[in-house]
Amino acid sequence: QVQLVESGGGLVQAGGSLRLSCAASGRTFSAYAMGWFRQAPGKEREFVAAITGSGDSTNYAPSLKGRFAISRDNAKNTVYLQMNSLKPEDTAVYYCAASRYGGTYAYTRSYDYWGQGTQVTVSS
């Protein structure tokens, strides 16, 4: 069982930056690939980024690559999402998720555990 708690969301002006954190419980954090997803009001949950357990491989939604960066610190059981040059359309609840399958999957069905989400609001 893995419990995930996101933090770092908030209100930011367009062009600003935020860094989200996701703290995981358990002693086998490095065994899980981690992903970030987001869901805007009235829209489906969409893939943002993912990283393997060792951190040696990452995957991004094509539209976000270059502005967002995922990383992890296995010693701290934490995965991060650095978000730069934020736009109003980035406004959403951001969720982190853990996958026991190991790959940098872009599909929600590949993830076993989910956090409660953290709100990111970008004002214009």
mmCIF file of N, CA and C in Angstrom:
data_model
loop_
_atom_site.group_PDB
_atom_site.id
_atom_site.type_symbol
_atom_site.label_atom_id
_atom_site.label_comp_id
_atom_site.label_asym_id
_atom_site.label_seq_id
_atom_site.Cartn_x
_atom_site.Cartn_y
_atom_site.Cartn_z
ATOM 1 N N GLN A 1 0.843 -1.191 0.000
ATOM 2 C CA GLN A 1 0.000 0.000 0.000
ATOM 3 C C GLN A 1 0.880 1.243 0.000
ATOM 4 N N VAL A 2 0.518 2.182 -0.830
ATOM 5 C CA VAL A 2 1.254 3.442 -0.929
ATOM 6 C C VAL A 2 0.272 4.582 -0.721
ATOM 7 N N GLN A 3 0.612 5.494 0.146
ATOM 8 C CA GLN A 3 -0.189 6.702 0.330
ATOM 9 C C GLN A 3 0.579 7.891 -0.224
ATOM 10 N N LEU A 4 -0.129 8.736 -0.948
ATOM 11 C CA LEU A 4 0.490 9.858 -1.635
ATOM 12 C C LEU A 4 -0.165 11.156 -1.183
ATOM 13 N N VAL A 5 0.659 12.142 -0.893
ATOM 14 C CA VAL A 5 0.151 13.447 -0.469
ATOM 15 C C VAL A 5 0.842 14.533 -1.277
ATOM 16 N N GLU A 6 0.046 15.256 -2.065
ATOM 17 C CA GLU A 6 0.574 16.348 -2.874
ATOM 18 C C GLU A 6 0.589 17.654 -2.085
ATOM 19 N N SER A 7 1.497 18.528 -2.465
ATOM 20 C CA SER A 7 1.554 19.870 -1.883
ATOM 21 C C SER A 7 2.214 20.802 -2.889
ATOM 22 N N GLY A 8 2.111 22.096 -2.605
ATOM 23 C CA GLY A 8 2.784 23.076 -3.448
ATOM 24 C C GLY A 8 1.891 23.812 -4.423
ATOM 25 N N GLY A 9 0.632 23.439 -4.483
ATOM 26 C CA GLY A 9 -0.275 24.160 -5.367
ATOM 27 C C GLY A 9 -0.597 25.543 -4.823
ATOM 28 N N GLY A 10 -1.298 26.315 -5.632
ATOM 29 C CA GLY A 10 -1.683 27.658 -5.202
ATOM 30 C C GLY A 10 -2.060 28.521 -6.371
ATOM 31 N N LEU A 11 -2.128 29.822 -6.090
ATOM 32 C CA LEU A 11 -2.485 30.811 -7.101
ATOM 33 C C LEU A 11 -1.211 31.502 -7.585
ATOM 34 N N VAL A 12 -1.051 31.574 -8.894
ATOM 35 C CA VAL A 12 0.129 32.194 -9.479
ATOM 36 C C VAL A 12 -0.287 32.968 -10.722
ATOM 37 N N GLN A 13 0.433 34.032 -11.014
ATOM 38 C CA GLN A 13 0.140 34.785 -12.222
ATOM 39 C C GLN A 13 0.722 34.090 -13.446
ATOM 40 N N ALA A 14 0.128 34.354 -14.572
ATOM 41 C CA ALA A 14 0.646 33.803 -15.820
ATOM 42 C C ALA A 14 2.113 34.195 -15.995
ATOM 43 N N GLY A 15 2.896 33.216 -16.437
ATOM 44 C CA GLY A 15 4.329 33.420 -16.583
ATOM 45 C C GLY A 15 5.136 33.009 -15.365
ATOM 46 N N GLY A 16 4.450 32.751 -14.265
ATOM 47 C CA GLY A 16 5.118 32.362 -13.048
ATOM 48 C C GLY A 16 5.446 30.885 -12.995
ATOM 49 N N SER A 17 5.978 30.471 -11.859
ATOM 50 C CA SER A 17 6.406 29.081 -11.664
ATOM 51 C C SER A 17 5.870 28.538 -10.351
ATOM 52 N N LEU A 18 5.710 27.236 -10.323
ATOM 53 C CA LEU A 18 5.370 26.512 -9.107
ATOM 54 C C LEU A 18 6.114 25.193 -9.118
ATOM 55 N N ARG A 19 6.413 24.690 -7.933
ATOM 56 C CA ARG A 19 6.947 23.335 -7.829
ATOM 57 C C ARG A 19 6.019 22.521 -6.928
ATOM 58 N N LEU A 20 5.455 21.490 -7.498
ATOM 59 C CA LEU A 20 4.613 20.572 -6.746
ATOM 60 C C LEU A 20 5.465 19.451 -6.169
ATOM 61 N N SER A 21 5.065 18.989 -5.002
ATOM 62 C CA SER A 21 5.712 17.849 -4.370
ATOM 63 C C SER A 21 4.674 16.775 -4.086
ATOM 64 N N CYS A 22 5.128 15.559 -4.088
ATOM 65 C CA CYS A 22 4.262 14.434 -3.749
ATOM 66 C C CYS A 22 5.060 13.510 -2.839
ATOM 67 N N ALA A 23 4.652 13.443 -1.585
ATOM 68 C CA ALA A 23 5.325 12.605 -0.614
ATOM 69 C C ALA A 23 4.630 11.261 -0.516
ATOM 70 N N ALA A 24 5.420 10.205 -0.556
ATOM 71 C CA ALA A 24 4.874 8.849 -0.541
ATOM 72 C C ALA A 24 5.239 8.132 0.746
ATOM 73 N N SER A 25 4.322 7.324 1.225
ATOM 74 C CA SER A 25 4.614 6.483 2.382
ATOM 75 C C SER A 25 5.226 5.172 1.900
ATOM 76 N N GLY A 26 5.759 4.405 2.820
ATOM 77 C CA GLY A 26 6.256 3.097 2.450
ATOM 78 C C GLY A 26 7.754 3.070 2.223
ATOM 79 N N ARG A 27 8.329 1.856 2.275
ATOM 80 C CA ARG A 27 9.768 1.698 2.165
ATOM 81 C C ARG A 27 10.218 1.294 0.765
ATOM 82 N N THR A 28 9.268 1.124 -0.162
ATOM 83 C CA THR A 28 9.630 0.649 -1.494
ATOM 84 C C THR A 28 9.327 1.685 -2.563
ATOM 85 N N PHE A 29 9.495 2.942 -2.219
ATOM 86 C CA PHE A 29 9.155 4.030 -3.136
ATOM 87 C C PHE A 29 9.867 3.866 -4.466
ATOM 88 N N SER A 30 11.131 3.479 -4.448
ATOM 89 C CA SER A 30 11.902 3.372 -5.683
ATOM 90 C C SER A 30 11.405 2.252 -6.596
ATOM 91 N N ALA A 31 10.565 1.396 -6.105
ATOM 92 C CA ALA A 31 10.014 0.320 -6.920
ATOM 93 C C ALA A 31 8.871 0.792 -7.810
ATOM 94 N N TYR A 32 8.389 1.988 -7.565
ATOM 95 C CA TYR A 32 7.230 2.502 -8.285
ATOM 96 C C TYR A 32 7.629 3.585 -9.275
ATOM 97 N N ALA A 33 7.114 3.457 -10.472
ATOM 98 C CA ALA A 33 7.132 4.598 -11.376
ATOM 99 C C ALA A 33 6.102 5.595 -10.865
ATOM 100 N N MET A 34 6.359 6.857 -11.096
ATOM 101 C CA MET A 34 5.468 7.910 -10.605
ATOM 102 C C MET A 34 4.995 8.785 -11.757
ATOM 103 N N GLY A 35 3.774 9.229 -11.640
ATOM 104 C CA GLY A 35 3.235 10.093 -12.676
ATOM 105 C C GLY A 35 2.508 11.281 -12.088
ATOM 106 N N TRP A 36 2.397 12.313 -12.896
ATOM 107 C CA TRP A 36 1.573 13.473 -12.582
ATOM 108 C C TRP A 36 0.486 13.575 -13.650
ATOM 109 N N PHE A 37 -0.717 13.820 -13.186
ATOM 110 C CA PHE A 37 -1.868 14.049 -14.052
ATOM 111 C C PHE A 37 -2.559 15.322 -13.591
ATOM 112 N N ARG A 38 -3.431 15.837 -14.419
ATOM 113 C CA ARG A 38 -4.203 17.010 -14.018
ATOM 114 C C ARG A 38 -5.612 16.908 -14.566
ATOM 115 N N GLN A 39 -6.518 17.589 -13.879
ATOM 116 C CA GLN A 39 -7.912 17.585 -14.296
ATOM 117 C C GLN A 39 -8.502 18.967 -14.103
ATOM 118 N N ALA A 40 -8.918 19.555 -15.196
ATOM 119 C CA ALA A 40 -9.578 20.853 -15.167
ATOM 120 C C ALA A 40 -11.090 20.639 -15.053
ATOM 121 N N PRO A 41 -11.820 21.638 -14.559
ATOM 122 C CA PRO A 41 -13.276 21.489 -14.413
ATOM 123 C C PRO A 41 -13.940 21.116 -15.726
ATOM 124 N N GLY A 42 -14.758 20.087 -15.681
ATOM 125 C CA GLY A 42 -15.490 19.658 -16.859
ATOM 126 C C GLY A 42 -14.687 18.883 -17.869
ATOM 127 N N LYS A 43 -13.439 18.578 -17.538
ATOM 128 C CA LYS A 43 -12.584 17.844 -18.475
ATOM 129 C C LYS A 43 -12.110 16.541 -17.870
ATOM 130 N N GLU A 44 -11.637 15.647 -18.728
ATOM 131 C CA GLU A 44 -11.101 14.387 -18.249
ATOM 132 C C GLU A 44 -9.703 14.597 -17.657
ATOM 133 N N ARG A 45 -9.328 13.661 -16.817
ATOM 134 C CA ARG A 45 -7.986 13.700 -16.262
ATOM 135 C C ARG A 45 -6.979 13.421 -17.376
ATOM 136 N N GLU A 46 -5.931 14.247 -17.433
ATOM 137 C CA GLU A 46 -4.964 14.090 -18.508
ATOM 138 C C GLU A 46 -3.555 13.926 -17.968
ATOM 139 N N PHE A 47 -2.762 13.241 -18.752
ATOM 140 C CA PHE A 47 -1.375 12.954 -18.406
ATOM 141 C C PHE A 47 -0.524 14.210 -18.496
ATOM 142 N N VAL A 48 0.375 14.361 -17.523
ATOM 143 C CA VAL A 48 1.321 15.473 -17.528
ATOM 144 C C VAL A 48 2.742 14.960 -17.725
ATOM 145 N N ALA A 49 3.194 14.068 -16.824
ATOM 146 C CA ALA A 49 4.567 13.580 -16.882
ATOM 147 C C ALA A 49 4.685 12.324 -16.046
ATOM 148 N N ALA A 50 5.729 11.537 -16.317
ATOM 149 C CA ALA A 50 5.991 10.331 -15.548
ATOM 150 C C ALA A 50 7.487 10.087 -15.481
ATOM 151 N N ILE A 51 7.890 9.308 -14.470
ATOM 152 C CA ILE A 51 9.303 9.019 -14.257
ATOM 153 C C ILE A 51 9.432 7.603 -13.726
ATOM 154 N N THR A 52 10.470 6.892 -14.154
ATOM 155 C CA THR A 52 10.684 5.537 -13.675
ATOM 156 C C THR A 52 11.144 5.531 -12.218
ATOM 157 N N GLY A 53 11.166 4.348 -11.631
ATOM 158 C CA GLY A 53 11.546 4.223 -10.226
ATOM 159 C C GLY A 53 12.948 4.722 -9.923
ATOM 160 N N SER A 54 13.859 4.477 -10.841
ATOM 161 C CA SER A 54 15.243 4.924 -10.643
ATOM 162 C C SER A 54 15.448 6.371 -11.051
ATOM 163 N N GLY A 55 14.499 6.907 -11.774
ATOM 164 C CA GLY A 55 14.616 8.284 -12.255
ATOM 165 C C GLY A 55 15.392 8.422 -13.541
ATOM 166 N N ASP A 56 15.725 7.301 -14.190
ATOM 167 C CA ASP A 56 16.577 7.385 -15.371
ATOM 168 C C ASP A 56 15.806 7.606 -16.666
ATOM 169 N N SER A 57 14.497 7.595 -16.583
ATOM 170 C CA SER A 57 13.699 7.816 -17.788
ATOM 171 C C SER A 57 12.456 8.618 -17.437
ATOM 172 N N THR A 58 12.110 9.552 -18.298
ATOM 173 C CA THR A 58 10.937 10.381 -18.093
ATOM 174 C C THR A 58 10.090 10.428 -19.357
ATOM 175 N N ASN A 59 8.859 10.861 -19.183
ATOM 176 C CA ASN A 59 7.933 10.966 -20.302
ATOM 177 C C ASN A 59 7.052 12.173 -20.037
ATOM 178 N N TYR A 60 6.740 12.926 -21.070
ATOM 179 C CA TYR A 60 5.946 14.135 -20.911
ATOM 180 C C TYR A 60 4.831 14.192 -21.947
ATOM 181 N N ALA A 61 3.751 14.852 -21.575
ATOM 182 C CA ALA A 61 2.765 15.208 -22.577
ATOM 183 C C ALA A 61 3.445 16.154 -23.563
ATOM 184 N N PRO A 62 3.310 15.901 -24.839
ATOM 185 C CA PRO A 62 4.050 16.709 -25.829
ATOM 186 C C PRO A 62 3.830 18.214 -25.691
ATOM 187 N N SER A 63 2.631 18.606 -25.335
ATOM 188 C CA SER A 63 2.335 20.039 -25.246
ATOM 189 C C SER A 63 2.983 20.710 -24.046
ATOM 190 N N LEU A 64 3.468 19.900 -23.087
ATOM 191 C CA LEU A 64 4.024 20.456 -21.857
ATOM 192 C C LEU A 64 5.544 20.336 -21.775
ATOM 193 N N LYS A 65 6.099 19.510 -22.623
ATOM 194 C CA LYS A 65 7.545 19.308 -22.587
ATOM 195 C C LYS A 65 8.247 20.624 -22.859
ATOM 196 N N GLY A 66 9.239 20.931 -22.026
ATOM 197 C CA GLY A 66 9.946 22.190 -22.157
ATOM 198 C C GLY A 66 9.533 23.200 -21.119
ATOM 199 N N ARG A 67 8.304 23.080 -20.631
ATOM 200 C CA ARG A 67 7.851 23.977 -19.554
ATOM 201 C C ARG A 67 7.783 23.261 -18.205
ATOM 202 N N PHE A 68 7.489 21.968 -18.237
ATOM 203 C CA PHE A 68 7.341 21.175 -17.013
ATOM 204 C C PHE A 68 8.499 20.186 -16.911
ATOM 205 N N ALA A 69 8.904 19.881 -15.678
ATOM 206 C CA ALA A 69 9.964 18.906 -15.457
ATOM 207 C C ALA A 69 9.641 18.054 -14.239
ATOM 208 N N ILE A 70 9.704 16.746 -14.414
ATOM 209 C CA ILE A 70 9.465 15.820 -13.323
ATOM 210 C C ILE A 70 10.804 15.308 -12.804
ATOM 211 N N SER A 71 10.888 15.119 -11.503
ATOM 212 C CA SER A 71 12.087 14.563 -10.887
ATOM 213 C C SER A 71 11.678 13.841 -9.612
ATOM 214 N N ARG A 72 12.593 13.097 -9.041
ATOM 215 C CA ARG A 72 12.286 12.387 -7.808
ATOM 216 C C ARG A 72 13.523 12.291 -6.939
ATOM 217 N N ASP A 73 13.284 12.177 -5.645
ATOM 218 C CA ASP A 73 14.338 11.954 -4.664
ATOM 219 C C ASP A 73 13.926 10.730 -3.867
ATOM 220 N N ASN A 74 14.506 9.597 -4.187
ATOM 221 C CA ASN A 74 14.097 8.350 -3.539
ATOM 222 C C ASN A 74 14.491 8.313 -2.069
ATOM 223 N N ALA A 75 15.504 9.049 -1.691
ATOM 224 C CA ALA A 75 15.887 9.105 -0.279
ATOM 225 C C ALA A 75 14.832 9.825 0.550
ATOM 226 N N LYS A 76 14.070 10.707 -0.099
ATOM 227 C CA LYS A 76 13.021 11.460 0.588
ATOM 228 C C LYS A 76 11.621 10.953 0.248
ATOM 229 N N ASN A 77 11.547 9.880 -0.550
ATOM 230 C CA ASN A 77 10.244 9.344 -0.950
ATOM 231 C C ASN A 77 9.351 10.425 -1.562
ATOM 232 N N THR A 78 9.929 11.236 -2.414
ATOM 233 C CA THR A 78 9.208 12.384 -2.954
ATOM 234 C C THR A 78 9.445 12.511 -4.454
ATOM 235 N N VAL A 79 8.381 12.854 -5.153
ATOM 236 C CA VAL A 79 8.467 13.182 -6.574
ATOM 237 C C VAL A 79 8.022 14.638 -6.734
ATOM 238 N N TYR A 80 8.637 15.311 -7.688
ATOM 239 C CA TYR A 80 8.397 16.734 -7.886
ATOM 240 C C TYR A 80 7.907 17.004 -9.303
ATOM 241 N N LEU A 81 7.205 18.119 -9.431
ATOM 242 C CA LEU A 81 6.846 18.627 -10.749
ATOM 243 C C LEU A 81 7.146 20.118 -10.756
ATOM 244 N N GLN A 82 8.176 20.489 -11.485
ATOM 245 C CA GLN A 82 8.520 21.897 -11.659
ATOM 246 C C GLN A 82 7.750 22.426 -12.858
ATOM 247 N N MET A 83 6.996 23.487 -12.638
ATOM 248 C CA MET A 83 6.162 24.054 -13.698
ATOM 249 C C MET A 83 6.583 25.505 -13.924
ATOM 250 N N ASN A 84 7.018 25.804 -15.123
ATOM 251 C CA ASN A 84 7.481 27.137 -15.484
ATOM 252 C C ASN A 84 6.610 27.739 -16.572
ATOM 253 N N SER A 85 6.708 29.048 -16.714
ATOM 254 C CA SER A 85 5.951 29.765 -17.753
ATOM 255 C C SER A 85 4.489 29.353 -17.744
ATOM 256 N N LEU A 86 3.903 29.375 -16.578
ATOM 257 C CA LEU A 86 2.534 28.889 -16.437
ATOM 258 C C LEU A 86 1.540 29.755 -17.202
ATOM 259 N N LYS A 87 0.501 29.089 -17.698
ATOM 260 C CA LYS A 87 -0.543 29.725 -18.490
ATOM 261 C C LYS A 87 -1.897 29.502 -17.810
ATOM 262 N N PRO A 88 -2.867 30.349 -18.062
ATOM 263 C CA PRO A 88 -4.192 30.128 -17.469
ATOM 264 C C PRO A 88 -4.751 28.741 -17.785
ATOM 265 N N GLU A 89 -4.448 28.202 -18.938
ATOM 266 C CA GLU A 89 -4.947 26.874 -19.294
ATOM 267 C C GLU A 89 -4.278 25.749 -18.506
ATOM 268 N N ASP A 90 -3.265 26.064 -17.716
ATOM 269 C CA ASP A 90 -2.672 25.066 -16.821
ATOM 270 C C ASP A 90 -3.471 24.924 -15.526
ATOM 271 N N THR A 91 -4.469 25.769 -15.338
ATOM 272 C CA THR A 91 -5.303 25.698 -14.149
ATOM 273 C C THR A 91 -6.010 24.349 -14.074
ATOM 274 N N ALA A 92 -5.821 23.657 -12.955
ATOM 275 C CA ALA A 92 -6.385 22.314 -12.786
ATOM 276 C C ALA A 92 -6.039 21.810 -11.390
ATOM 277 N N VAL A 93 -6.643 20.703 -11.035
ATOM 278 C CA VAL A 93 -6.182 19.946 -9.878
ATOM 279 C C VAL A 93 -5.121 18.974 -10.377
ATOM 280 N N TYR A 94 -3.987 18.985 -9.717
ATOM 281 C CA TYR A 94 -2.868 18.139 -10.116
ATOM 282 C C TYR A 94 -2.764 16.961 -9.154
ATOM 283 N N TYR A 95 -2.661 15.772 -9.738
ATOM 284 C CA TYR A 95 -2.600 14.538 -8.971
ATOM 285 C C TYR A 95 -1.288 13.811 -9.232
ATOM 286 N N CYS A 96 -0.722 13.233 -8.191
ATOM 287 C CA CYS A 96 0.373 12.313 -8.426
ATOM 288 C C CYS A 96 -0.149 10.889 -8.269
ATOM 289 N N ALA A 97 0.534 9.951 -8.904
ATOM 290 C CA ALA A 97 0.103 8.562 -8.919
ATOM 291 C C ALA A 97 1.321 7.655 -8.953
ATOM 292 N N ALA A 98 1.140 6.449 -8.429
ATOM 293 C CA ALA A 98 2.214 5.465 -8.377
ATOM 294 C C ALA A 98 1.822 4.226 -9.159
ATOM 295 N N SER A 99 2.774 3.717 -9.932
ATOM 296 C CA SER A 99 2.537 2.537 -10.747
ATOM 297 C C SER A 99 3.538 1.447 -10.406
ATOM 298 N N ARG A 100 3.027 0.234 -10.121
ATOM 299 C CA ARG A 100 3.935 -0.885 -9.839
ATOM 300 C C ARG A 100 4.469 -1.514 -11.104
ATOM 301 N N TYR A 101 4.023 -1.066 -12.265
ATOM 302 C CA TYR A 101 4.443 -1.667 -13.521
ATOM 303 C C TYR A 101 5.765 -1.123 -14.036
ATOM 304 N N GLY A 102 6.209 -0.003 -13.476
ATOM 305 C CA GLY A 102 7.572 0.422 -13.750
ATOM 306 C C GLY A 102 7.801 1.364 -14.908
ATOM 307 N N GLY A 103 6.890 1.443 -15.841
ATOM 308 C CA GLY A 103 7.128 2.282 -17.010
ATOM 309 C C GLY A 103 6.572 3.682 -16.847
ATOM 310 N N THR A 104 6.914 4.535 -17.792
ATOM 311 C CA THR A 104 6.451 5.923 -17.736
ATOM 312 C C THR A 104 5.136 6.045 -18.512
ATOM 313 N N TYR A 105 4.117 5.441 -17.972
ATOM 314 C CA TYR A 105 2.837 5.330 -18.673
ATOM 315 C C TYR A 105 2.043 6.621 -18.647
ATOM 316 N N ALA A 106 1.324 6.831 -19.710
ATOM 317 C CA ALA A 106 0.518 8.044 -19.843
ATOM 318 C C ALA A 106 -0.959 7.783 -19.588
ATOM 319 N N TYR A 107 -1.306 6.568 -19.166
ATOM 320 C CA TYR A 107 -2.709 6.214 -18.998
ATOM 321 C C TYR A 107 -3.047 6.034 -17.530
ATOM 322 N N THR A 108 -4.183 6.565 -17.112
ATOM 323 C CA THR A 108 -4.570 6.473 -15.709
ATOM 324 C C THR A 108 -4.709 5.021 -15.261
ATOM 325 N N ARG A 109 -5.102 4.131 -16.162
ATOM 326 C CA ARG A 109 -5.327 2.734 -15.783
ATOM 327 C C ARG A 109 -4.037 2.007 -15.409
ATOM 328 N N SER A 110 -2.893 2.607 -15.734
ATOM 329 C CA SER A 110 -1.606 1.980 -15.421
ATOM 330 C C SER A 110 -1.132 2.296 -14.007
ATOM 331 N N TYR A 111 -1.879 3.117 -13.294
ATOM 332 C CA TYR A 111 -1.475 3.556 -11.968
ATOM 333 C C TYR A 111 -2.360 2.944 -10.903
ATOM 334 N N ASP A 112 -1.723 2.531 -9.803
ATOM 335 C CA ASP A 112 -2.418 1.816 -8.748
ATOM 336 C C ASP A 112 -2.863 2.701 -7.594
ATOM 337 N N TYR A 113 -2.096 3.733 -7.327
ATOM 338 C CA TYR A 113 -2.365 4.582 -6.165
ATOM 339 C C TYR A 113 -2.382 6.044 -6.594
ATOM 340 N N TRP A 114 -3.273 6.801 -5.961
ATOM 341 C CA TRP A 114 -3.462 8.210 -6.299
ATOM 342 C C TRP A 114 -3.508 9.063 -5.050
ATOM 343 N N GLY A 115 -2.983 10.277 -5.192
ATOM 344 C CA GLY A 115 -3.143 11.253 -4.130
ATOM 345 C C GLY A 115 -4.476 11.971 -4.246
ATOM 346 N N GLN A 116 -4.700 12.878 -3.317
ATOM 347 C CA GLN A 116 -5.970 13.620 -3.285
ATOM 348 C C GLN A 116 -5.964 14.823 -4.209
ATOM 349 N N GLY A 117 -4.810 15.227 -4.651
ATOM 350 C CA GLY A 117 -4.722 16.344 -5.579
ATOM 351 C C GLY A 117 -4.411 17.662 -4.898
ATOM 352 N N THR A 118 -3.828 18.569 -5.669
ATOM 353 C CA THR A 118 -3.551 19.916 -5.202
ATOM 354 C C THR A 118 -3.961 20.898 -6.294
ATOM 355 N N GLN A 119 -4.629 21.965 -5.890
ATOM 356 C CA GLN A 119 -5.173 22.918 -6.860
ATOM 357 C C GLN A 119 -4.095 23.882 -7.331
ATOM 358 N N VAL A 120 -4.011 24.044 -8.632
ATOM 359 C CA VAL A 120 -3.152 25.055 -9.249
ATOM 360 C C VAL A 120 -4.049 25.995 -10.034
ATOM 361 N N THR A 121 -3.962 27.287 -9.720
ATOM 362 C CA THR A 121 -4.744 28.289 -10.421
ATOM 363 C C THR A 121 -3.800 29.342 -10.983
ATOM 364 N N VAL A 122 -3.891 29.549 -12.288
ATOM 365 C CA VAL A 122 -3.040 30.515 -12.969
ATOM 366 C C VAL A 122 -3.918 31.659 -13.446
ATOM 367 N N SER A 123 -3.648 32.840 -12.946
ATOM 368 C CA SER A 123 -4.445 34.008 -13.328
ATOM 369 C C SER A 123 -3.804 34.729 -14.512
ATOM 370 N N SER A 124 -4.667 35.337 -15.316
ATOM 371 C CA SER A 124 -4.163 36.027 -16.514
ATOM 372 C C SER A 124 -3.848 37.484 -16.221
#
